[in-house]
């Protein structure tokens, strides 16, 4: 048996941020530890995990738009698979996040949500979640 939980994430577009906040909150509640750390890890090279505003969806749209400007899909990359931009964007945002747990709940700011960031979809993806008491 794995000592972590696996969330399956199905994406529908090449670039897509999937809000996992409520799923991860439910998981933390089910595990039921009062204090600790929730570690989130995406075992992929063209996807990332980020924490940002989930109240106004235009924030995510702006992030996606600016990442596209910063790292265009076509730019004479050496990586021949054709998805170099996705690898670079995943590298910029990173594959993991830590969130503290207090009183049995994730410690997130009022406007913060946890997003899985797809940069080379649509694909079937996974997020590994390790909840550590302490
Ligand atoms: Zn590639």
mmCIF file with all atom_site columns, N, CA and C in Angstrom, residues 44-93:
data_model
loop_
_atom_site.group_PDB
_atom_site.id
_atom_site.type_symbol
_atom_site.label_atom_id
_atom_site.label_alt_id
_atom_site.label_comp_id
_atom_site.label_asym_id
_atom_site.label_entity_id
_atom_site.label_seq_id
_atom_site.pdbx_PDB_ins_code
_atom_site.Cartn_x
_atom_site.Cartn_y
_atom_site.Cartn_z
_atom_site.occupancy
_atom_site.B_iso_or_equiv
_atom_site.pdbx_formal_charge
_atom_site.auth_seq_id
_atom_site.auth_comp_id
_atom_site.auth_asym_id
_atom_site.auth_atom_id
_atom_site.pdbx_PDB_model_num
ATOM 1   N N  . UNK A 1 44 ? 5.164   14.782 -13.093 1.00 0.00 ? 44 UNK A N  1
ATOM 2   C CA . UNK A 1 44 ? 5.097   15.042 -14.539 1.00 0.00 ? 44 UNK A CA 1
ATOM 3   C C  . UNK A 1 44 ? 6.126   16.111 -14.917 1.00 0.00 ? 44 UNK A C  1
ATOM 4   N N  . UNK A 1 45 ? 6.522   16.122 -16.185 1.00 0.00 ? 45 UNK A N  1
ATOM 5   C CA . UNK A 1 45 ? 7.511   17.117 -16.623 1.00 0.00 ? 45 UNK A CA 1
ATOM 6   C C  . UNK A 1 45 ? 6.896   18.285 -17.380 1.00 0.00 ? 45 UNK A C  1
ATOM 7   N N  . UNK A 1 46 ? 5.601   18.192 -17.659 1.00 0.00 ? 46 UNK A N  1
ATOM 8   C CA . UNK A 1 46 ? 4.941   19.285 -18.385 1.00 0.00 ? 46 UNK A CA 1
ATOM 9   C C  . UNK A 1 46 ? 3.697   19.765 -17.638 1.00 0.00 ? 46 UNK A C  1
ATOM 10  N N  . UNK A 1 47 ? 3.727   19.623 -16.332 1.00 0.00 ? 47 UNK A N  1
ATOM 11  C CA . UNK A 1 47 ? 2.622   20.084 -15.483 1.00 0.00 ? 47 UNK A CA 1
ATOM 12  C C  . UNK A 1 47 ? 3.224   20.599 -14.186 1.00 0.00 ? 47 UNK A C  1
ATOM 13  N N  . UNK A 1 48 ? 2.437   21.360 -13.445 1.00 0.00 ? 48 UNK A N  1
ATOM 14  C CA . UNK A 1 48 ? 2.943   21.981 -12.215 1.00 0.00 ? 48 UNK A CA 1
ATOM 15  C C  . UNK A 1 48 ? 1.822   22.072 -11.196 1.00 0.00 ? 48 UNK A C  1
ATOM 16  N N  . UNK A 1 49 ? 2.202   22.497 -10.000 1.00 0.00 ? 49 UNK A N  1
ATOM 17  C CA . UNK A 1 49 ? 1.210   22.791 -8.959  1.00 0.00 ? 49 UNK A CA 1
ATOM 18  C C  . UNK A 1 49 ? 1.503   24.189 -8.452  1.00 0.00 ? 49 UNK A C  1
ATOM 19  N N  . UNK A 1 50 ? 0.464   25.012 -8.374  1.00 0.00 ? 50 UNK A N  1
ATOM 20  C CA . UNK A 1 50 ? 0.675   26.363 -7.864  1.00 0.00 ? 50 UNK A CA 1
ATOM 21  C C  . UNK A 1 50 ? -0.456  26.734 -6.920  1.00 0.00 ? 50 UNK A C  1
ATOM 22  N N  . UNK A 1 51 ? -0.181  27.713 -6.085  1.00 0.00 ? 51 UNK A N  1
ATOM 23  C CA . UNK A 1 51 ? -1.202  28.265 -5.183  1.00 0.00 ? 51 UNK A CA 1
ATOM 24  C C  . UNK A 1 51 ? -1.399  29.713 -5.576  1.00 0.00 ? 51 UNK A C  1
ATOM 25  N N  . UNK A 1 52 ? -2.649  30.060 -5.868  1.00 0.00 ? 52 UNK A N  1
ATOM 26  C CA . UNK A 1 52 ? -2.929  31.443 -6.245  1.00 0.00 ? 52 UNK A CA 1
ATOM 27  C C  . UNK A 1 52 ? -4.420  31.703 -6.065  1.00 0.00 ? 52 UNK A C  1
ATOM 28  N N  . UNK A 1 53 ? -4.872  32.867 -6.506  1.00 0.00 ? 53 UNK A N  1
ATOM 29  C CA . UNK A 1 53 ? -6.273  33.242 -6.265  1.00 0.00 ? 53 UNK A CA 1
ATOM 30  C C  . UNK A 1 53 ? -7.233  32.348 -7.039  1.00 0.00 ? 53 UNK A C  1
ATOM 31  N N  . UNK A 1 54 ? -8.250  31.836 -6.313  1.00 0.00 ? 54 UNK A N  1
ATOM 32  C CA . UNK A 1 54 ? -9.295  31.066 -7.000  1.00 0.00 ? 54 UNK A CA 1
ATOM 33  C C  . UNK A 1 54 ? -10.665 31.738 -6.874  1.00 0.00 ? 54 UNK A C  1
ATOM 34  N N  . UNK A 1 55 ? -10.694 32.960 -6.334  1.00 0.00 ? 55 UNK A N  1
ATOM 35  C CA . UNK A 1 55 ? -11.976 33.664 -6.218  1.00 0.00 ? 55 UNK A CA 1
ATOM 36  C C  . UNK A 1 55 ? -12.361 34.290 -7.561  1.00 0.00 ? 55 UNK A C  1
ATOM 37  N N  . UNK A 1 56 ? -11.408 34.950 -8.197  1.00 0.00 ? 56 UNK A N  1
ATOM 38  C CA . UNK A 1 56 ? -11.655 35.592 -9.491  1.00 0.00 ? 56 UNK A CA 1
ATOM 39  C C  . UNK A 1 56 ? -10.948 34.771 -10.574 1.00 0.00 ? 56 UNK A C  1
ATOM 40  N N  . UNK A 1 57 ? -11.712 34.074 -11.433 1.00 0.00 ? 57 UNK A N  1
ATOM 41  C CA . UNK A 1 57 ? -11.090 33.214 -12.440 1.00 0.00 ? 57 UNK A CA 1
ATOM 42  C C  . UNK A 1 57 ? -10.222 33.976 -13.442 1.00 0.00 ? 57 UNK A C  1
ATOM 43  N N  . UNK A 1 58 ? -10.371 35.289 -13.522 1.00 0.00 ? 58 UNK A N  1
ATOM 44  C CA . UNK A 1 58 ? -9.543  36.043 -14.465 1.00 0.00 ? 58 UNK A CA 1
ATOM 45  C C  . UNK A 1 58 ? -8.079  36.068 -14.026 1.00 0.00 ? 58 UNK A C  1
ATOM 46  N N  . UNK A 1 59 ? -7.807  35.819 -12.747 1.00 0.00 ? 59 UNK A N  1
ATOM 47  C CA . UNK A 1 59 ? -6.410  35.757 -12.299 1.00 0.00 ? 59 UNK A CA 1
ATOM 48  C C  . UNK A 1 59 ? -5.692  34.607 -13.006 1.00 0.00 ? 59 UNK A C  1
ATOM 49  N N  . UNK A 1 60 ? -6.319  33.434 -13.011 1.00 0.00 ? 60 UNK A N  1
ATOM 50  C CA . UNK A 1 60 ? -5.724  32.283 -13.697 1.00 0.00 ? 60 UNK A CA 1
ATOM 51  C C  . UNK A 1 60 ? -5.585  32.571 -15.196 1.00 0.00 ? 60 UNK A C  1
ATOM 52  N N  . UNK A 1 61 ? -6.595  33.201 -15.782 1.00 0.00 ? 61 UNK A N  1
ATOM 53  C CA . UNK A 1 61 ? -6.511  33.531 -17.214 1.00 0.00 ? 61 UNK A CA 1
ATOM 54  C C  . UNK A 1 61 ? -5.329  34.457 -17.491 1.00 0.00 ? 61 UNK A C  1
ATOM 55  N N  . UNK A 1 62 ? -5.103  35.421 -16.604 1.00 0.00 ? 62 UNK A N  1
ATOM 56  C CA . UNK A 1 62 ? -3.973  36.332 -16.778 1.00 0.00 ? 62 UNK A CA 1
ATOM 57  C C  . UNK A 1 62 ? -2.633  35.609 -16.631 1.00 0.00 ? 62 UNK A C  1
ATOM 58  N N  . UNK A 1 63 ? -2.553  34.697 -15.667 1.00 0.00 ? 63 UNK A N  1
ATOM 59  C CA . UNK A 1 63 ? -1.308  33.941 -15.479 1.00 0.00 ? 63 UNK A CA 1
ATOM 60  C C  . UNK A 1 63 ? -1.011  33.126 -16.741 1.00 0.00 ? 63 UNK A C  1
ATOM 61  N N  . UNK A 1 64 ? -2.026  32.446 -17.261 1.00 0.00 ? 64 UNK A N  1
ATOM 62  C CA . UNK A 1 64 ? -1.838  31.618 -18.465 1.00 0.00 ? 64 UNK A CA 1
ATOM 63  C C  . UNK A 1 64 ? -1.405  32.500 -19.646 1.00 0.00 ? 64 UNK A C  1
ATOM 64  N N  . UNK A 1 65 ? -2.060  33.635 -19.799 1.00 0.00 ? 65 UNK A N  1
ATOM 65  C CA . UNK A 1 65 ? -1.746  34.534 -20.908 1.00 0.00 ? 65 UNK A CA 1
ATOM 66  C C  . UNK A 1 65 ? -0.310  35.047 -20.833 1.00 0.00 ? 65 UNK A C  1
ATOM 67  N N  . UNK A 1 66 ? 0.114   35.425 -19.644 1.00 0.00 ? 66 UNK A N  1
ATOM 68  C CA . UNK A 1 66 ? 1.471   35.964 -19.501 1.00 0.00 ? 66 UNK A CA 1
ATOM 69  C C  . UNK A 1 66 ? 2.532   34.876 -19.638 1.00 0.00 ? 66 UNK A C  1
ATOM 70  N N  . UNK A 1 67 ? 2.238   33.656 -19.155 1.00 0.00 ? 67 UNK A N  1
ATOM 71  C CA . UNK A 1 67 ? 3.184   32.554 -19.363 1.00 0.00 ? 67 UNK A CA 1
ATOM 72  C C  . UNK A 1 67 ? 3.327   32.253 -20.853 1.00 0.00 ? 67 UNK A C  1
ATOM 73  N N  . UNK A 1 68 ? 2.211   32.337 -21.591 1.00 0.00 ? 68 UNK A N  1
ATOM 74  C CA . UNK A 1 68 ? 2.269   32.112 -23.043 1.00 0.00 ? 68 UNK A CA 1
ATOM 75  C C  . UNK A 1 68 ? 3.140   33.160 -23.735 1.00 0.00 ? 68 UNK A C  1
ATOM 76  N N  . UNK A 1 69 ? 3.082   34.406 -23.249 1.00 0.00 ? 69 UNK A N  1
ATOM 77  C CA . UNK A 1 69 ? 3.918   35.466 -23.828 1.00 0.00 ? 69 UNK A CA 1
ATOM 78  C C  . UNK A 1 69 ? 5.387   35.227 -23.508 1.00 0.00 ? 69 UNK A C  1
ATOM 79  N N  . UNK A 1 70 ? 5.627   34.829 -22.253 1.00 0.00 ? 70 UNK A N  1
ATOM 80  C CA . UNK A 1 70 ? 6.990   34.603 -21.779 1.00 0.00 ? 70 UNK A CA 1
ATOM 81  C C  . UNK A 1 70 ? 7.626   33.407 -22.477 1.00 0.00 ? 70 UNK A C  1
ATOM 82  N N  . UNK A 1 71 ? 6.816   32.356 -22.670 1.00 0.00 ? 71 UNK A N  1
ATOM 83  C CA . UNK A 1 71 ? 7.321   31.107 -23.239 1.00 0.00 ? 71 UNK A CA 1
ATOM 84  C C  . UNK A 1 71 ? 6.398   30.693 -24.391 1.00 0.00 ? 71 UNK A C  1
ATOM 85  N N  . UNK A 1 72 ? 6.607   31.249 -25.586 1.00 0.00 ? 72 UNK A N  1
ATOM 86  C CA . UNK A 1 72 ? 5.727   30.912 -26.713 1.00 0.00 ? 72 UNK A CA 1
ATOM 87  C C  . UNK A 1 72 ? 5.837   29.429 -27.093 1.00 0.00 ? 72 UNK A C  1
ATOM 88  N N  . UNK A 1 73 ? 4.765   28.877 -27.664 1.00 0.00 ? 73 UNK A N  1
ATOM 89  C CA . UNK A 1 73 ? 4.742   27.448 -28.001 1.00 0.00 ? 73 UNK A CA 1
ATOM 90  C C  . UNK A 1 73 ? 5.815   27.116 -29.042 1.00 0.00 ? 73 UNK A C  1
ATOM 91  N N  . UNK A 1 74 ? 5.999   27.994 -30.026 1.00 0.00 ? 74 UNK A N  1
ATOM 92  C CA . UNK A 1 74 ? 7.024   27.809 -31.066 1.00 0.00 ? 74 UNK A CA 1
ATOM 93  C C  . UNK A 1 74 ? 8.135   28.834 -30.859 1.00 0.00 ? 74 UNK A C  1
ATOM 94  N N  . UNK A 1 75 ? 9.376   28.359 -30.736 1.00 0.00 ? 75 UNK A N  1
ATOM 95  C CA . UNK A 1 75 ? 10.485  29.305 -30.606 1.00 0.00 ? 75 UNK A CA 1
ATOM 96  C C  . UNK A 1 75 ? 11.827  28.636 -30.928 1.00 0.00 ? 75 UNK A C  1
ATOM 97  N N  . UNK A 1 76 ? 11.834  27.819 -31.964 1.00 0.00 ? 76 UNK A N  1
ATOM 98  C CA . UNK A 1 76 ? 13.066  27.119 -32.376 1.00 0.00 ? 76 UNK A CA 1
ATOM 99  C C  . UNK A 1 76 ? 13.740  26.377 -31.225 1.00 0.00 ? 76 UNK A C  1
ATOM 100 N N  . UNK A 1 77 ? 12.928  25.694 -30.431 1.00 0.00 ? 77 UNK A N  1
ATOM 101 C CA . UNK A 1 77 ? 13.476  24.923 -29.317 1.00 0.00 ? 77 UNK A CA 1
ATOM 102 C C  . UNK A 1 77 ? 14.258  23.723 -29.837 1.00 0.00 ? 77 UNK A C  1
ATOM 103 N N  . UNK A 1 78 ? 15.196  23.248 -29.063 1.00 0.00 ? 78 UNK A N  1
ATOM 104 C CA . UNK A 1 78 ? 15.988  22.078 -29.445 1.00 0.00 ? 78 UNK A CA 1
ATOM 105 C C  . UNK A 1 78 ? 15.269  20.761 -29.151 1.00 0.00 ? 78 UNK A C  1
ATOM 106 N N  . UNK A 1 79 ? 14.385  20.766 -28.154 1.00 0.00 ? 79 UNK A N  1
ATOM 107 C CA . UNK A 1 79 ? 13.631  19.559 -27.771 1.00 0.00 ? 79 UNK A CA 1
ATOM 108 C C  . UNK A 1 79 ? 12.678  19.206 -28.913 1.00 0.00 ? 79 UNK A C  1
ATOM 109 N N  . UNK A 1 80 ? 12.870  18.017 -29.513 1.00 0.00 ? 80 UNK A N  1
ATOM 110 C CA . UNK A 1 80 ? 12.151  17.699 -30.758 1.00 0.00 ? 80 UNK A CA 1
ATOM 111 C C  . UNK A 1 80 ? 10.755  17.145 -30.546 1.00 0.00 ? 80 UNK A C  1
ATOM 112 N N  . UNK A 1 81 ? 10.376  16.908 -29.289 1.00 0.00 ? 81 UNK A N  1
ATOM 113 C CA . UNK A 1 81 ? 9.042   16.361 -29.041 1.00 0.00 ? 81 UNK A CA 1
ATOM 114 C C  . UNK A 1 81 ? 7.951   17.392 -29.352 1.00 0.00 ? 81 UNK A C  1
ATOM 115 N N  . UNK A 1 82 ? 8.338   18.679 -29.406 1.00 0.00 ? 82 UNK A N  1
ATOM 116 C CA . UNK A 1 82 ? 7.363   19.715 -29.747 1.00 0.00 ? 82 UNK A CA 1
ATOM 117 C C  . UNK A 1 82 ? 6.681   20.354 -28.560 1.00 0.00 ? 82 UNK A C  1
ATOM 118 N N  . UNK A 1 83 ? 7.071   19.962 -27.352 1.00 0.00 ? 83 UNK A N  1
ATOM 119 C CA . UNK A 1 83 ? 6.400   20.522 -26.171 1.00 0.00 ? 83 UNK A CA 1
ATOM 120 C C  . UNK A 1 83 ? 7.385   21.204 -25.223 1.00 0.00 ? 83 UNK A C  1
ATOM 121 N N  . UNK A 1 84 ? 8.436   21.781 -25.799 1.00 0.00 ? 84 UNK A N  1
ATOM 122 C CA . UNK A 1 84 ? 9.459   22.440 -24.965 1.00 0.00 ? 84 UNK A CA 1
ATOM 123 C C  . UNK A 1 84 ? 8.850   23.522 -24.082 1.00 0.00 ? 84 UNK A C  1
ATOM 124 N N  . UNK A 1 85 ? 7.902   24.277 -24.634 1.00 0.00 ? 85 UNK A N  1
ATOM 125 C CA . UNK A 1 85 ? 7.292   25.359 -23.856 1.00 0.00 ? 85 UNK A CA 1
ATOM 126 C C  . UNK A 1 85 ? 6.624   24.808 -22.601 1.00 0.00 ? 85 UNK A C  1
ATOM 127 N N  . UNK A 1 86 ? 5.982   23.643 -22.731 1.00 0.00 ? 86 UNK A N  1
ATOM 128 C CA . UNK A 1 86 ? 5.306   23.036 -21.579 1.00 0.00 ? 86 UNK A CA 1
ATOM 129 C C  . UNK A 1 86 ? 6.315   22.644 -20.499 1.00 0.00 ? 86 UNK A C  1
ATOM 130 N N  . UNK A 1 87 ? 7.463   22.104 -20.924 1.00 0.00 ? 87 UNK A N  1
ATOM 131 C CA . UNK A 1 87 ? 8.499   21.758 -19.942 1.00 0.00 ? 87 UNK A CA 1
ATOM 132 C C  . UNK A 1 87 ? 8.991   23.015 -19.208 1.00 0.00 ? 87 UNK A C  1
ATOM 133 N N  . UNK A 1 88 ? 9.185   24.086 -19.959 1.00 0.00 ? 88 UNK A N  1
ATOM 134 C CA . UNK A 1 88 ? 9.722   25.318 -19.363 1.00 0.00 ? 88 UNK A CA 1
ATOM 135 C C  . UNK A 1 88 ? 8.715   25.934 -18.387 1.00 0.00 ? 88 UNK A C  1
ATOM 136 N N  . UNK A 1 89 ? 7.435   25.971 -18.794 1.00 0.00 ? 89 UNK A N  1
ATOM 137 C CA . UNK A 1 89 ? 6.409   26.529 -17.898 1.00 0.00 ? 89 UNK A CA 1
ATOM 138 C C  . UNK A 1 89 ? 6.286   25.693 -16.627 1.00 0.00 ? 89 UNK A C  1
ATOM 139 N N  . UNK A 1 90 ? 6.362   24.374 -16.767 1.00 0.00 ? 90 UNK A N  1
ATOM 140 C CA . UNK A 1 90 ? 6.303   23.499 -15.585 1.00 0.00 ? 90 UNK A CA 1
ATOM 141 C C  . UNK A 1 90 ? 7.485   23.805 -14.669 1.00 0.00 ? 90 UNK A C  1
ATOM 142 N N  . UNK A 1 91 ? 8.654   24.045 -15.287 1.00 0.00 ? 91 UNK A N  1
ATOM 143 C CA . UNK A 1 91 ? 9.829   24.384 -14.484 1.00 0.00 ? 91 UNK A CA 1
ATOM 144 C C  . UNK A 1 91 ? 9.681   25.702 -13.753 1.00 0.00 ? 91 UNK A C  1
ATOM 145 N N  . UNK A 1 92 ? 9.058   26.665 -14.402 1.00 0.00 ? 92 UNK A N  1
ATOM 146 C CA . UNK A 1 92 ? 8.877   27.981 -13.774 1.00 0.00 ? 92 UNK A CA 1
ATOM 147 C C  . UNK A 1 92 ? 7.969   27.869 -12.544 1.00 0.00 ? 92 UNK A C  1
ATOM 148 N N  . UNK A 1 93 ? 6.852   27.155 -12.686 1.00 0.00 ? 93 UNK A N  1
ATOM 149 C CA . UNK A 1 93 ? 5.898   27.091 -11.558 1.00 0.00 ? 93 UNK A CA 1
ATOM 150 C C  . UNK A 1 93 ? 6.271   26.023 -10.535 1.00 0.00 ? 93 UNK A C  1
#
